[in-house]
């Protein structure tokens, strides 16, 4: 409380001193105030008129954040014309007037009634005026003055971000800039040191430092290694008052991450890798993996593997798995345990990307020895050849040896082998094989003309290990022997003209042989010895596997002989040769003068004497026309005699609506048996009448109209059925089943008389007259009228 009073007193003293200084300045610069203006002589005797200033005036100050019990005296306004008698009234207007700042209208003292904050508002512009208290007439012109809020250090520094993140490469030189942090102070930077900031590092030494004036963080230690420590947490402080004691401060956290550089070469953790692989492995199969460790990350840690030496360079290969950074050793070729049992490789691991700045840390590669042992596998037998081709003559006797296959066990055990034929490849069982020695023999004679090649498969199985087997293809060629005689190449049929000339050629023939070309052509054609001097025909071998047949004489006659059979002997060129006798059929035909064939029939020759070919064609055409006319005539006659019958497809139910008999209306159509309407012949053996015009007018029999109250409904229906059956004028195929079907949903309800016995009086059916025409028949039958109209 004492401190607040002292501060209050100090402010008042400052205001009074300021006020006294203003008065002194005014007295020095101006003459005393008066109600009138005064005259001054200017240059060249000019008289200047200037109004005398009556205010004691200057800028006022008030310290912010004052929290004393009394209002703060800001200053005092006083006019020279104020004689102290209370006739002058001081008025204050402008920013904060009456709310923040109040004035004593008699003394002119200005007080601040509220605590002021410079950071919210640094100054206020006010207007003061002196007026006559009684008349409110202005005694002085209004004048503006400024009240400035004087700053105190009441705001600590604040950083732009609460947390900062920065990266710097590892191994950076000392003093490498990392990041700049910035803080701000809301206090007045132009007044004192309230806003003068100084940066310092609280945490993070000795790795980093900060510039006191700029806030730039720099590295402080050389060769910081990311692999040793990757992340650092640094705390930076900003303090005002130039960093002196009593100043306010603020802090921020900076997370600094060392980024990786390629400063570490790859290194194998061991000098030798031991691997094994089965000799049964196939190329491309993985054998094992090696890995060189590189503490760098990203592309700096990428490692490529290669085989640079060793006796297994041709048998193995290595690839790089970039996901796991491993070298994958794979088999390149098939292995054989019995041939070589182990291999050695020299594998190198090298960085893919190298940083020239750290080349001195190299070499960035490492090597390791990989020893691979081949494991013995139980292998199947192996045939000495990948395939076999044998030959055997056709028609060879059963049991003839075709050839021999041989397989062995590649394992050290050298197990015995048994052989067999895959019967899927020898369905006809032409061959057999000795299970012990692999000799293949025929079972039955082979025919090259049926099957020239036999392709079979032979199995080799270890005796003690049935699951180990091998398979080899065997092709057997059947060698041809001359066992087929040549024959005509086609079914030849020749003709010779009756007017043929002597030595005229009329056909050329050739032959075919099923045997191989070695046992077939060339063919030799000849006539049998017994007819070599045939009087009718002769043969000439053309020596090109064809022969020509000639006419030996003239004057053939169909009447005497129209067919000749000429035997021809054909021999092949095999050893020994084969021959056959083939018969050539020769017909005698009639030809024109140019040798063109006309007819080969003997009867045609007789007809030619009386009728020509054109006449015969004309006769045949007439016969055909007559047959067509007869067929048309018969067809028309049958159509005229066809009776008029109702088409099966015609549905005559619609004709029933012409009857006057009462029924169930539309619902009665459900009672129709459409099959009966369309095929009435099958009902009780009744033959329907034809749809013909009646010869007489049917008259209903008299006396069939029953009395209304004495008729039996069943008798009535039967009578109407009989009338309809005997009425030739009624529509055909009538169905009276509607009389036995009441229908559903009748608006009249039930017509049963079972419940009528409960009444005391006789039933009265007069109400049927009111039900409309549909119930007119019932009304006539059971109503009180004695007569009714016959509508049928």
Short mmCIF file of N, CA and C in Angstrom, two decimals, residues 113-169:
data_model
loop_
_atom_site.label_atom_id
_atom_site.label_comp_id
_atom_site.label_asym_id
_atom_site.label_seq_id
_atom_site.Cartn_x
_atom_site.Cartn_y
_atom_site.Cartn_z
N UNK A 113 -9.57 6.87 -14.35
CA UNK A 113 -10.39 6.10 -13.41
C UNK A 113 -10.22 4.59 -13.58
N UNK A 114 -9.56 4.14 -14.65
CA UNK A 114 -9.40 2.71 -14.89
C UNK A 114 -7.93 2.39 -15.15
N UNK A 115 -7.61 1.12 -14.91
CA UNK A 115 -6.25 0.65 -15.20
C UNK A 115 -6.08 0.57 -16.71
N UNK A 116 -5.00 1.11 -17.21
CA UNK A 116 -4.75 1.16 -18.65
C UNK A 116 -3.70 0.10 -19.03
N UNK A 117 -3.86 -0.41 -20.27
CA UNK A 117 -2.93 -1.42 -20.80
C UNK A 117 -2.39 -0.89 -22.12
N UNK A 118 -1.10 -0.63 -22.15
CA UNK A 118 -0.51 -0.07 -23.36
C UNK A 118 -0.62 -1.03 -24.54
N UNK A 119 -0.59 -2.38 -24.23
CA UNK A 119 -0.66 -3.33 -25.32
C UNK A 119 -2.05 -3.36 -25.97
N UNK A 120 -3.04 -2.89 -25.22
CA UNK A 120 -4.37 -2.77 -25.83
C UNK A 120 -4.51 -1.45 -26.57
N UNK A 121 -4.03 -0.34 -25.93
CA UNK A 121 -4.08 0.97 -26.57
C UNK A 121 -2.96 1.81 -26.02
N UNK A 122 -2.19 2.39 -26.95
CA UNK A 122 -0.98 3.10 -26.51
C UNK A 122 -1.23 4.57 -26.20
N UNK A 123 -2.25 5.22 -26.78
CA UNK A 123 -2.50 6.64 -26.52
C UNK A 123 -3.96 6.96 -26.77
N UNK A 124 -4.39 8.09 -26.22
CA UNK A 124 -5.76 8.56 -26.36
C UNK A 124 -5.71 10.02 -26.78
N UNK A 125 -6.57 10.41 -27.69
CA UNK A 125 -6.66 11.80 -28.15
C UNK A 125 -7.91 12.43 -27.54
N UNK A 126 -7.69 13.53 -26.78
CA UNK A 126 -8.80 14.20 -26.09
C UNK A 126 -8.89 15.66 -26.54
N UNK A 127 -10.04 16.24 -26.31
CA UNK A 127 -10.28 17.65 -26.65
C UNK A 127 -10.74 18.38 -25.38
N UNK A 128 -10.10 19.50 -25.07
CA UNK A 128 -10.45 20.30 -23.89
C UNK A 128 -10.98 21.67 -24.32
N UNK A 129 -11.90 22.18 -23.52
CA UNK A 129 -12.48 23.49 -23.83
C UNK A 129 -12.92 24.18 -22.53
N UNK A 130 -12.72 25.50 -22.49
CA UNK A 130 -13.15 26.32 -21.33
C UNK A 130 -14.37 27.13 -21.76
N UNK A 131 -15.45 27.05 -20.98
CA UNK A 131 -16.70 27.75 -21.29
C UNK A 131 -17.15 28.52 -20.06
N UNK A 132 -17.99 29.46 -20.31
CA UNK A 132 -18.58 30.23 -19.22
C UNK A 132 -19.57 29.31 -18.51
N UNK A 133 -19.44 29.26 -17.16
CA UNK A 133 -20.27 28.33 -16.41
C UNK A 133 -21.73 28.69 -16.50
N UNK A 134 -22.01 29.97 -16.61
CA UNK A 134 -23.40 30.40 -16.59
C UNK A 134 -24.02 30.33 -17.97
N UNK A 135 -23.30 30.73 -18.96
CA UNK A 135 -23.88 30.80 -20.30
C UNK A 135 -23.41 29.69 -21.22
N UNK A 136 -22.45 28.91 -20.79
CA UNK A 136 -21.85 27.86 -21.63
C UNK A 136 -21.25 28.42 -22.90
N UNK A 137 -20.91 29.68 -22.89
CA UNK A 137 -20.28 30.28 -24.05
C UNK A 137 -18.78 29.93 -24.04
N UNK A 138 -18.25 29.45 -25.15
CA UNK A 138 -16.83 29.10 -25.20
C UNK A 138 -15.97 30.34 -24.96
N UNK A 139 -15.01 30.19 -24.07
CA UNK A 139 -14.10 31.27 -23.80
C UNK A 139 -12.79 31.08 -24.55
N UNK A 140 -12.50 29.90 -24.93
CA UNK A 140 -11.29 29.59 -25.70
C UNK A 140 -11.67 28.59 -26.80
N UNK A 141 -10.97 28.62 -27.89
CA UNK A 141 -11.24 27.58 -28.92
C UNK A 141 -10.86 26.19 -28.37
N UNK A 142 -11.58 25.10 -28.77
CA UNK A 142 -11.23 23.73 -28.31
C UNK A 142 -9.86 23.32 -28.84
N UNK A 143 -9.14 22.64 -28.00
CA UNK A 143 -7.80 22.18 -28.38
C UNK A 143 -7.64 20.70 -28.03
N UNK A 144 -6.89 20.00 -28.90
CA UNK A 144 -6.63 18.58 -28.68
C UNK A 144 -5.33 18.38 -27.93
N UNK A 145 -5.30 17.33 -27.13
CA UNK A 145 -4.05 16.93 -26.50
C UNK A 145 -4.05 15.40 -26.43
N UNK A 146 -2.90 14.84 -26.22
CA UNK A 146 -2.71 13.39 -26.24
C UNK A 146 -2.29 12.91 -24.87
N UNK A 147 -2.93 11.81 -24.45
CA UNK A 147 -2.51 11.14 -23.23
C UNK A 147 -1.86 9.82 -23.65
N UNK A 148 -0.59 9.69 -23.43
CA UNK A 148 0.13 8.48 -23.79
C UNK A 148 0.22 7.57 -22.58
N UNK A 149 0.03 6.25 -22.85
CA UNK A 149 0.15 5.24 -21.80
C UNK A 149 1.61 4.80 -21.78
N UNK A 150 2.23 5.02 -20.65
CA UNK A 150 3.65 4.73 -20.54
C UNK A 150 3.85 3.26 -20.22
N UNK A 151 4.73 2.59 -21.00
CA UNK A 151 4.91 1.14 -20.92
C UNK A 151 5.68 0.74 -19.69
N UNK A 152 5.30 -0.46 -19.16
CA UNK A 152 6.09 -1.13 -18.14
C UNK A 152 6.31 -2.56 -18.66
N UNK A 153 7.25 -3.25 -18.14
CA UNK A 153 7.60 -4.61 -18.61
C UNK A 153 6.62 -5.61 -17.99
N UNK A 154 5.48 -5.75 -18.65
CA UNK A 154 4.45 -6.65 -18.12
C UNK A 154 4.11 -7.79 -19.09
N UNK A 155 4.88 -7.99 -20.17
CA UNK A 155 4.62 -9.06 -21.14
C UNK A 155 5.90 -9.87 -21.36
N UNK A 156 5.83 -11.17 -21.13
CA UNK A 156 7.01 -12.00 -21.39
C UNK A 156 7.16 -12.27 -22.89
N UNK A 157 8.32 -12.61 -23.34
CA UNK A 157 8.50 -12.97 -24.76
C UNK A 157 7.74 -14.26 -25.10
N UNK A 158 7.24 -14.32 -26.31
CA UNK A 158 6.52 -15.52 -26.79
C UNK A 158 7.10 -15.93 -28.15
N UNK A 159 7.35 -17.26 -28.29
CA UNK A 159 7.86 -17.78 -29.55
C UNK A 159 6.70 -18.00 -30.53
N UNK A 160 7.04 -17.95 -31.82
CA UNK A 160 6.01 -18.14 -32.84
C UNK A 160 5.42 -19.55 -32.79
N UNK A 161 6.23 -20.55 -32.41
CA UNK A 161 5.76 -21.93 -32.33
C UNK A 161 6.17 -22.51 -30.99
N UNK A 162 5.31 -23.35 -30.49
CA UNK A 162 5.63 -23.99 -29.22
C UNK A 162 6.71 -25.05 -29.39
N UNK A 163 6.67 -25.74 -30.56
CA UNK A 163 7.66 -26.77 -30.85
C UNK A 163 8.19 -26.56 -32.27
N UNK A 164 9.46 -26.73 -32.42
CA UNK A 164 10.11 -26.65 -33.72
C UNK A 164 10.73 -28.00 -34.05
N UNK A 165 10.77 -28.32 -35.37
CA UNK A 165 11.43 -29.54 -35.84
C UNK A 165 12.42 -29.14 -36.93
N UNK A 166 13.60 -29.70 -36.85
CA UNK A 166 14.65 -29.36 -37.82
C UNK A 166 15.51 -30.58 -38.09
N UNK A 167 16.15 -30.57 -39.25
CA UNK A 167 17.05 -31.65 -39.66
C UNK A 167 18.41 -31.05 -40.01
N UNK A 168 19.44 -31.84 -39.74
CA UNK A 168 20.79 -31.45 -40.11
C UNK A 168 21.56 -32.73 -40.42
N UNK A 169 22.33 -32.76 -41.51
CA UNK A 169 23.08 -33.98 -41.83
C UNK A 169 24.09 -34.33 -40.75
#
